[in-house]
PDB file of C-alpha atoms in Angstrom:
ATOM      1  CA  MET A   2      32.003 -11.597  10.516  1.00  0.00           C
ATOM      2  CA  GLN A   3      35.713 -10.329  10.314  1.00  0.00           C
ATOM      3  CA  LEU A   4      36.843  -8.281   7.732  1.00  0.00           C
ATOM      4  CA  ASP A   5      41.053  -8.176   7.303  1.00  0.00           C
ATOM      5  CA  LEU A   6      41.899  -4.911   5.573  1.00  0.00           C
ATOM      6  CA  THR A   7      44.672  -1.786   5.392  1.00  0.00           C
ATOM      7  CA  PRO A   8      44.149   1.500   5.444  1.00  0.00           C
ATOM      8  CA  LYS A   9      44.340   2.103   2.111  1.00  0.00           C
ATOM      9  CA  GLN A  10      41.563  -0.508   1.245  1.00  0.00           C
ATOM     10  CA  TYR A  11      39.185   0.672   4.253  1.00  0.00           C
ATOM     11  CA  ARG A  12      39.425   4.290   3.320  1.00  0.00           C
ATOM     12  CA  ARG A  13      38.002   3.644  -0.109  1.00  0.00           C
ATOM     13  CA  LEU A  14      35.312   0.895   1.613  1.00  0.00           C
ATOM     14  CA  LEU A  15      35.081   4.530   3.306  1.00  0.00           C
ATOM     15  CA  ASP A  16      34.701   5.957  -0.598  1.00  0.00           C
ATOM     16  CA  MET A  17      32.002   3.625  -2.148  1.00  0.00           C
ATOM     17  CA  ILE A  18      29.698   3.194   1.659  1.00  0.00           C
ATOM     18  CA  TYR A  19      29.840   7.530   1.154  1.00  0.00           C
ATOM     19  CA  ILE A  20      29.219   6.814  -2.440  1.00  0.00           C
ATOM     20  CA  GLY A  21      26.559   4.120  -2.157  1.00  0.00           C
ATOM     21  CA  ASN A  22      24.245   5.645   0.611  1.00  0.00           C
ATOM     22  CA  TRP A  23      24.163   8.729  -1.508  1.00  0.00           C
ATOM     23  CA  ILE A  24      23.118   7.484  -4.931  1.00  0.00           C
ATOM     24  CA  LEU A  25      20.505   5.205  -2.751  1.00  0.00           C
ATOM     25  CA  ASN A  26      19.338   8.060  -0.098  1.00  0.00           C
ATOM     26  CA  SER A  27      20.142  11.777  -0.971  1.00  0.00           C
ATOM     27  CA  THR A  28      16.954  12.691  -2.805  1.00  0.00           C
ATOM     28  CA  ARG A  29      14.632  10.111  -0.946  1.00  0.00           C
ATOM     29  CA  GLY A  30      14.216  12.643   2.336  1.00  0.00           C
ATOM     30  CA  ASP A  31      12.929  11.141   5.051  1.00  0.00           C
ATOM     31  CA  ASP A  32      12.207   7.890   3.291  1.00  0.00           C
ATOM     32  CA  ARG A  33      15.433   7.122   3.512  1.00  0.00           C
ATOM     33  CA  PHE A  34      16.272   3.503   3.624  1.00  0.00           C
ATOM     34  CA  GLN A  35      17.898   2.957   7.283  1.00  0.00           C
ATOM     35  CA  ASP A  36      19.252   0.143   7.395  1.00  0.00           C
ATOM     36  CA  TYR A  37      21.863   1.695   4.789  1.00  0.00           C
ATOM     37  CA  ASP A  38      22.109   4.257   7.021  1.00  0.00           C
ATOM     38  CA  GLU A  39      22.744   2.412   9.595  1.00  0.00           C
ATOM     39  CA  VAL A  40      26.122  -0.199   7.862  1.00  0.00           C
ATOM     40  CA  GLU A  41      27.133   3.455   6.870  1.00  0.00           C
ATOM     41  CA  SER A  42      27.275   4.081  10.021  1.00  0.00           C
ATOM     42  CA  LEU A  43      28.600   0.693  11.642  1.00  0.00           C
ATOM     43  CA  LEU A  44      31.613   1.612   8.910  1.00  0.00           C
ATOM     44  CA  PHE A  45      32.426   5.420   9.721  1.00  0.00           C
ATOM     45  CA  SER A  46      32.360   4.488  13.939  1.00  0.00           C
ATOM     46  CA  LYS A  47      35.747   2.120  13.165  1.00  0.00           C
ATOM     47  CA  ALA A  48      38.050   5.830  11.523  1.00  0.00           C
ATOM     48  CA  LYS A  49      39.113   6.343  14.851  1.00  0.00           C
ATOM     49  CA  GLU A  50      40.536   2.554  15.035  1.00  0.00           C
ATOM     50  CA  ALA A  51      41.984   3.068  11.865  1.00  0.00           C
ATOM     51  CA  GLY A  52      43.550   6.571  12.908  1.00  0.00           C
ATOM     52  CA  MET A  53      40.915   8.522  10.471  1.00  0.00           C
ATOM     53  CA  ASP A  54      38.609  10.001  13.470  1.00  0.00           C
ATOM     54  CA  THR A  55      38.681  13.463  10.987  1.00  0.00           C
ATOM     55  CA  LEU A  56      36.799  11.029   8.517  1.00  0.00           C
ATOM     56  CA  ALA A  57      33.658  10.476  11.770  1.00  0.00           C
ATOM     57  CA  GLU A  58      31.641  12.501  13.504  1.00  0.00           C
ATOM     58  CA  THR A  59      28.576  12.048  15.822  1.00  0.00           C
ATOM     59  CA  TRP A  60      25.663  13.726  15.876  1.00  0.00           C
ATOM     60  CA  GLN A  61      22.542  13.211  17.075  1.00  0.00           C
ATOM     61  CA  GLY A  62      23.901  10.542  18.704  1.00  0.00           C
ATOM     62  CA  GLU A  63      24.742   8.777  15.410  1.00  0.00           C
ATOM     63  CA  VAL A  64      28.735   8.454  13.666  1.00  0.00           C
ATOM     64  CA  ILE A  65      28.054   9.648  10.160  1.00  0.00           C
ATOM     65  CA  PRO A  66      30.789  10.657   8.189  1.00  0.00           C
ATOM     66  CA  SER A  67      32.649  14.338   8.727  1.00  0.00           C
ATOM     67  CA  ARG A  68      32.397  17.000   7.221  1.00  0.00           C
ATOM     68  CA  ALA A  69      35.939  16.907   6.870  1.00  0.00           C
ATOM     69  CA  PHE A  70      35.471  13.773   4.513  1.00  0.00           C
ATOM     70  CA  SER A  71      32.170  14.907   2.532  1.00  0.00           C
ATOM     71  CA  GLU A  72      34.220  18.120   1.802  1.00  0.00           C
ATOM     72  CA  GLY A  73      37.089  16.763   1.155  1.00  0.00           C
ATOM     73  CA  GLY A  74      36.459  15.507  -2.853  1.00  0.00           C
ATOM     74  CA  ILE A  75      34.661  12.599  -2.592  1.00  0.00           C
ATOM     75  CA  HIS A  76      31.327  15.071  -4.051  1.00  0.00           C
ATOM     76  CA  GLU A  77      33.428  15.696  -7.159  1.00  0.00           C
ATOM     77  CA  ALA A  78      33.693  12.223  -7.695  1.00  0.00           C
ATOM     78  CA  ILE A  79      29.917  11.836  -7.298  1.00  0.00           C
ATOM     79  CA  VAL A  80      29.573  14.373  -9.923  1.00  0.00           C
ATOM     80  CA  GLU A  81      31.524  13.896 -12.252  1.00  0.00           C
ATOM     81  CA  TYR A  82      29.395  10.154 -12.173  1.00  0.00           C
ATOM     82  CA  GLU A  83      25.828  13.146 -12.308  1.00  0.00           C
ATOM     83  CA  ASN A  84      27.290  14.158 -15.704  1.00  0.00           C
ATOM     84  CA  ASN A  85      27.889  10.849 -17.082  1.00  0.00           C
ATOM     85  CA  VAL A  86      24.866   9.389 -16.108  1.00  0.00           C
ATOM     86  CA  PHE A  87      22.881  13.094 -17.447  1.00  0.00           C
ATOM     87  CA  PHE A  88      24.663  12.675 -20.546  1.00  0.00           C
ATOM     88  CA  ASP A  89      24.111   9.334 -21.357  1.00  0.00           C
ATOM     89  CA  ILE A  90      20.543   9.251 -20.672  1.00  0.00           C
ATOM     90  CA  LEU A  91      19.733  12.430 -22.091  1.00  0.00           C
ATOM     91  CA  ALA A  92      21.874  11.061 -25.577  1.00  0.00           C
ATOM     92  CA  GLU A  93      19.088   8.447 -25.208  1.00  0.00           C
ATOM     93  CA  GLU A  94      15.887   9.560 -24.473  1.00  0.00           C
ATOM     94  CA  LEU A  95      16.595  11.983 -27.432  1.00  0.00           C
ATOM     95  CA  ALA A  96      17.581   9.564 -30.130  1.00  0.00           C
ATOM     96  CA  ARG A  97      14.730   7.350 -28.959  1.00  0.00           C
ATOM     97  CA  ARG A  98      12.706  10.066 -29.430  1.00  0.00           C
ATOM     98  CA  ASP A  99      14.126  10.473 -32.410  1.00  0.00           C
ATOM     99  CA  MET A 100      13.338   7.695 -34.077  1.00  0.00           C
ATOM    100  CA  ASN A 101       9.631   7.390 -32.762  1.00  0.00           C
ATOM    101  CA  ASP A 102      10.041   5.764 -29.861  1.00  0.00           C
ATOM    102  CA  VAL A 103       9.697   2.370 -31.637  1.00  0.00           C
ATOM    103  CA  PRO A 104      10.759  -0.959 -30.281  1.00  0.00           C
ATOM    104  CA  ILE A 105      14.411  -1.352 -30.484  1.00  0.00           C
ATOM    105  CA  ASP A 106      15.907  -4.996 -31.298  1.00  0.00           C
ATOM    106  CA  GLU A 107      18.653  -6.088 -34.009  1.00  0.00           C
ATOM    107  CA  SER A 108      16.830  -4.540 -37.340  1.00  0.00           C
ATOM    108  CA  ASN A 109      17.243  -0.809 -35.749  1.00  0.00           C
ATOM    109  CA  TYR A 110      19.861  -1.217 -32.765  1.00  0.00           C
ATOM    110  CA  GLU A 111      22.734   0.433 -34.498  1.00  0.00           C
ATOM    111  CA  GLU A 112      20.488   3.605 -36.091  1.00  0.00           C
ATOM    112  CA  LEU A 113      20.151   3.827 -32.165  1.00  0.00           C
ATOM    113  CA  THR A 114      23.400   3.412 -31.145  1.00  0.00           C
ATOM    114  CA  THR A 115      24.083   5.741 -33.533  1.00  0.00           C
ATOM    115  CA  ARG A 116      21.976   8.698 -33.263  1.00  0.00           C
ATOM    116  CA  ILE A 117      23.432   8.401 -29.476  1.00  0.00           C
ATOM    117  CA  ASP A 118      27.319   8.645 -30.486  1.00  0.00           C
ATOM    118  CA  ALA A 119      25.949  11.895 -31.521  1.00  0.00           C
ATOM    119  CA  TYR A 120      24.357  14.061 -29.397  1.00  0.00           C
ATOM    120  CA  LEU A 121      27.200  12.456 -27.113  1.00  0.00           C
ATOM    121  CA  ASP A 122      29.450  13.859 -29.690  1.00  0.00           C
ATOM    122  CA  GLU A 123      27.409  17.537 -29.156  1.00  0.00           C
ATOM    123  CA  PHE A 124      27.594  17.055 -25.397  1.00  0.00           C
ATOM    124  CA  ASP A 125      31.082  16.462 -25.200  1.00  0.00           C
ATOM    125  CA  LEU A 126      31.430  20.132 -27.830  1.00  0.00           C
ATOM    126  CA  HIS A 127      29.173  21.703 -25.923  1.00  0.00           C
ATOM    127  CA  GLY A 128      27.397  20.870 -23.547  1.00  0.00           C
ATOM    128  CA  THR A 129      23.574  21.469 -23.242  1.00  0.00           C
ATOM    129  CA  ASP A 130      24.092  24.849 -24.766  1.00  0.00           C
ATOM    130  CA  ASN A 131      22.742  23.900 -27.764  1.00  0.00           C
ATOM    131  CA  ILE A 132      19.613  22.267 -26.364  1.00  0.00           C
ATOM    132  CA  THR A 133      16.457  24.748 -26.556  1.00  0.00           C
ATOM    133  CA  VAL A 134      12.658  24.160 -25.601  1.00  0.00           C
ATOM    134  CA  ASP A 135       9.764  25.985 -26.614  1.00  0.00           C
ATOM    135  CA  SER A 136       8.764  28.370 -24.269  1.00  0.00           C
ATOM    136  CA  ASP A 137       5.244  28.107 -25.579  1.00  0.00           C
ATOM    137  CA  THR A 138       4.660  25.306 -24.264  1.00  0.00           C
ATOM    138  CA  LEU A 139       6.150  26.142 -20.016  1.00  0.00           C
ATOM    139  CA  PRO A 140       3.506  26.905 -17.988  1.00  0.00           C
TER     140      PRO A 140
END
């Protein structure tokens, strides 16, 4: 297979492969999806040919994203995504809880979305500052 990319497209592909592999493997410890690590390694191994040798380094015989790459702002994009997903999931979970976790159908979908939107508005204004947990229930 031959893939022709401009340098800018290749650089964007490195960002996407890193982000994708981060999502899939960053929380898996030793139980990583090795085939995704291998694809990441393959794509980063081409960085030198593309004149981007500072983006890859070799560690224990494998080509990996360099420290310069991983500390160069890519994690800011990941953190922004994680923050958005966190608040979206939290808003939906709280809205469903408020509705006693009833199955959602067309008769109550609007209520669910209204509650989700209200929580998202609250989170936009105050983050998690107004969320409390009854500490008597904690171990």
